[in-house]
Amino acid sequence: MNAVITAVGGYVPAAILDNKTICEKVETSELWIEKRTGIKERRIADENTATSDLASAAIENLFEHYDVDRNEIEALIIATATPDHILAPTASKVCEKNGLTNAFGLDINAACSGFLYALELASSMIESGRYEKIIVAGADKMSSIVDYENRDTCILFGDGAGAVLLEKTQSDYGIMKSILRTDGGGTSSLFVPAGGSKMPATMQSIVHRSHFIKQEGPYVFKKAVSSMSKVSKDVLIKNELDTEDIDWVIPHQANLRIIKTVSENLNIDINKVKVNIERYGNTTSATIPLCLWDFKDDFKKGQYLLITTFGAGFSWGALCLKWGTMRKKRHRSQVHQSRKLSYEAVLQQM
Ligand code: UT7
């Protein structure tokens, strides 16, 4: 029994925050941001949009484009680091919004590795024989935890969501073996200090801006490169594949320089590596499903994909899959709406 991806959906908010606009408020330059990160712009959700709305829109996009009966969905796993609330689960709201009345829903938080971990969980559930159809989504409203006065982080992140349908198959297409890792020693190198049980919200935590992301950028960069390179090499061995067998690499989109160095370390042609960081920035749990959504028409039946990620925790991993047959399409068009956002508008939303 295997689990195969048969439908993909995605959603990014219409509002664009570009590098030029960021330069109006923090000490940086368009050239620096693009050269050091590869990012040109990111999408920002408005103050009335929560992570559940992003996830729900991505899942609705999946239902609009593929012939899937929502009543047959048995489980929804949402990877997110920016849940609507600490309590109750974001997945509950999404089940309600998307009419998934025969499914149970749960959130998992493994930061930038959340989607990959969720894919592993969902495929194991299907391989166990107890489930046949599970939706796995990655969604984050990063703008809700980004400090737009801190140039170290405000240049990096964006909002978005992606979702896939995983289904049972007797064929050898689908999710293959993965290697997933966690090292809690990295927690304070990339985290939001306040708002959880360790440091509940106080007036002081707000004054100290402790509800925003803190990151030791260069250290995280080095760990990301070494960890993604090693785990990718190891997962190829585990799956008895060579680098030449890989048709496409889907890396977490945190920094174009990380992506390029990992592809060099793996000796994989950069043209085989899918990149959309220039348009969305780092959307944390959503980078990988957004890549699957953006580039799905390039993937052909029988092709091998290598997915790899690294993020807060530290958490990282890699997974191979053999692309299968997608469900029948309902529509062919994919509408990308956009409008430019002023920095004042972003700050007002905080
Ligand atoms: O998704 C989760 C995983 N996250 C990541 O993988 C992120 C990993 N880290 C990174 O992507 C990079 O470390 C950053 C993009 C965050 C920073 O880039 P960097 O090349 O590592 O820069 P740096 O922090 O080493 O700083 C180099 C220089 C410094 O100036 P001096 O000391 O050389 O004069 C910084 O002050 O660049 C300066 N700098 C900036 N200049 C303009 C740092 N940030 C900026 C900025 N604009 N935004």
Coordinates of C-alpha atoms in Angstrom, one line a residue, residues 34-211:
E34 CA 17.8 40.4 -3.6
K35 CA 21.5 39.5 -3.7
R36 CA 21.7 38.0 -0.2
T37 CA 18.3 36.2 -0.2
G38 CA 16.9 36.0 -3.7
I39 CA 13.6 37.6 -2.5
K40 CA 12.0 40.3 -4.6
E41 CA 8.6 40.4 -3.0
R42 CA 6.3 38.6 -0.6
R43 CA 2.5 38.4 -0.1
I44 CA 0.9 39.8 3.1
A45 CA -2.5 38.9 4.4
D46 CA -4.8 41.6 5.7
E47 CA -5.8 42.0 9.4
N48 CA -9.0 40.1 8.9
T49 CA -7.3 37.1 7.5
A50 CA -6.0 34.3 9.8
T51 CA -3.9 31.3 9.0
S52 CA -7.1 29.2 8.8
D53 CA -8.4 31.5 6.1
L54 CA -5.1 31.0 4.1
A55 CA -5.3 27.2 4.5
S56 CA -9.0 27.1 3.7
A57 CA -8.5 29.1 0.5
A58 CA -5.7 26.7 -0.6
I59 CA -7.9 23.7 0.1
E60 CA -10.8 25.3 -1.7
N61 CA -8.5 25.9 -4.7
L62 CA -7.7 22.2 -4.7
F63 CA -11.5 21.3 -4.7
E64 CA -12.1 23.8 -7.4
H65 CA -9.5 22.4 -9.8
Y66 CA -9.7 18.7 -9.2
D67 CA -12.6 16.3 -9.1
V68 CA -12.6 15.3 -5.4
D69 CA -15.6 14.6 -3.1
R70 CA -15.0 16.5 0.1
N71 CA -17.2 14.1 2.0
E72 CA -14.6 11.3 1.4
I73 CA -11.8 13.2 3.2
E74 CA -11.0 11.3 6.4
A75 CA -8.4 13.6 8.0
L76 CA -6.9 17.0 7.7
I77 CA -3.4 17.7 8.9
I78 CA -2.3 21.3 8.9
A79 CA 1.3 22.3 9.5
T80 CA 1.5 25.8 10.9
A81 CA 3.8 27.8 13.2
T82 CA 1.2 30.6 13.3
P83 CA -2.1 29.0 14.5
D84 CA -5.2 31.2 14.7
H85 CA -5.1 30.6 18.5
I86 CA -2.9 28.7 21.0
L87 CA -6.1 26.9 21.8
A88 CA -8.3 25.6 19.7
P89 CA -6.7 24.0 16.7
T90 CA -6.6 25.8 13.4
A91 CA -7.6 22.6 11.7
S92 CA -11.0 22.7 13.4
K93 CA -11.8 26.0 11.8
V94 CA -10.6 24.8 8.4
C95 CA -12.7 21.6 8.6
E96 CA -15.7 23.8 9.3
K97 CA -14.8 26.3 6.5
N98 CA -14.2 23.7 3.9
G99 CA -17.1 21.4 4.9
L100 CA -14.9 18.5 5.8
T101 CA -17.7 17.0 8.0
N102 CA -16.4 13.4 7.8
A103 CA -12.8 14.2 8.8
F104 CA -10.9 14.8 12.0
G105 CA -8.4 17.7 11.9
L106 CA -5.2 18.4 13.7
D107 CA -2.4 21.0 13.7
I108 CA 1.3 20.1 13.8
N109 CA 4.0 22.7 14.4
A110 CA 7.5 21.8 13.2
A111 CA 8.1 25.3 11.7
C112 CA 9.6 25.1 8.2
S113 CA 9.7 21.3 8.4
G114 CA 6.0 21.0 9.3
F115 CA 4.7 20.1 5.9
L116 CA 7.3 17.4 5.4
Y117 CA 6.6 15.9 8.8
A118 CA 2.9 16.0 8.1
L119 CA 3.4 14.3 4.8
E120 CA 5.3 11.5 6.6
L121 CA 2.5 11.2 9.2
A122 CA -0.3 11.1 6.6
S123 CA 1.4 8.7 4.3
S124 CA 2.1 6.3 7.2
M125 CA -1.6 6.5 8.2
I126 CA -2.6 5.5 4.6
E127 CA 0.1 2.8 4.4
S128 CA -1.3 1.4 7.6
G129 CA -4.5 0.6 5.7
R130 CA -6.7 2.6 8.1
Y131 CA -7.2 5.7 5.9
E132 CA -7.7 6.3 2.2
K133 CA -7.9 10.0 1.7
I134 CA -6.1 12.7 3.8
I135 CA -5.5 16.4 3.0
V136 CA -2.1 17.7 4.2
A137 CA -1.7 21.5 4.2
G138 CA 1.0 23.9 5.1
A139 CA -0.1 27.5 6.1
D140 CA 1.5 30.4 7.8
K141 CA 0.6 34.1 8.3
M142 CA 4.2 35.0 9.1
S143 CA 3.4 38.7 9.0
S144 CA 1.6 38.1 12.4
I145 CA 5.0 37.3 14.1
V146 CA 7.4 39.4 12.0
D147 CA 8.9 42.6 13.5
Y148 CA 8.7 45.1 10.6
E149 CA 11.2 47.3 12.4
N150 CA 13.9 44.6 12.4
R151 CA 15.8 44.3 9.1
D152 CA 17.3 41.0 10.1
T153 CA 13.9 39.2 9.7
C154 CA 11.3 41.5 8.0
I155 CA 13.0 41.1 4.6
L156 CA 12.6 37.3 4.7
F157 CA 9.0 36.2 5.4
G158 CA 5.7 36.1 3.7
D159 CA 2.2 34.7 4.0
G160 CA 0.6 31.8 2.1
A161 CA -0.7 28.2 2.1
G162 CA -0.6 25.1 0.0
A163 CA -2.4 21.7 0.2
V164 CA -2.2 18.3 -1.2
L165 CA -4.6 15.3 -1.3
L166 CA -2.9 12.0 -0.4
E167 CA -4.7 8.9 -1.5
K168 CA -4.2 5.1 -1.2
T169 CA -2.7 3.3 -4.2
Q170 CA -1.7 -0.3 -4.8
S171 CA 0.9 1.0 -7.3
D172 CA 4.5 1.9 -6.6
Y173 CA 3.9 5.6 -7.2
G174 CA 3.8 8.1 -4.3
I175 CA 5.6 8.9 -1.1
M176 CA 8.9 6.9 -0.6
K177 CA 11.2 6.7 2.4
S178 CA 12.1 9.8 4.4
I179 CA 14.6 10.9 7.0
L180 CA 13.4 13.4 9.5
R181 CA 15.5 14.9 12.3
T182 CA 15.1 17.2 15.3
D183 CA 17.7 18.9 17.5
G184 CA 16.3 21.0 20.4
G185 CA 19.8 22.6 20.9
G186 CA 18.8 24.9 18.1
T187 CA 15.6 26.3 19.7
S188 CA 16.9 29.7 20.8
S189 CA 18.6 30.3 17.4
L190 CA 15.3 30.8 15.7
F191 CA 12.1 31.3 17.8
V192 CA 9.4 33.6 19.1
P193 CA 10.4 34.0 22.8
A194 CA 7.0 35.0 24.3
G195 CA 3.4 34.0 24.0
G196 CA 3.8 30.4 24.9
S197 CA 3.8 28.6 28.3
K198 CA 7.5 29.5 28.9
M199 CA 6.9 33.2 28.7
P200 CA 3.2 34.1 28.7
A201 CA 2.2 37.5 27.4
T202 CA 2.8 40.4 29.8
M203 CA 3.1 44.2 29.3
Q204 CA 6.9 43.7 29.5
S205 CA 7.0 41.0 26.8
I206 CA 5.2 43.3 24.5
V207 CA 7.5 46.3 25.3
H208 CA 10.5 44.0 24.6
R209 CA 9.0 42.9 21.3
S210 CA 9.3 39.3 22.5
H211 CA 6.3 38.2 20.4

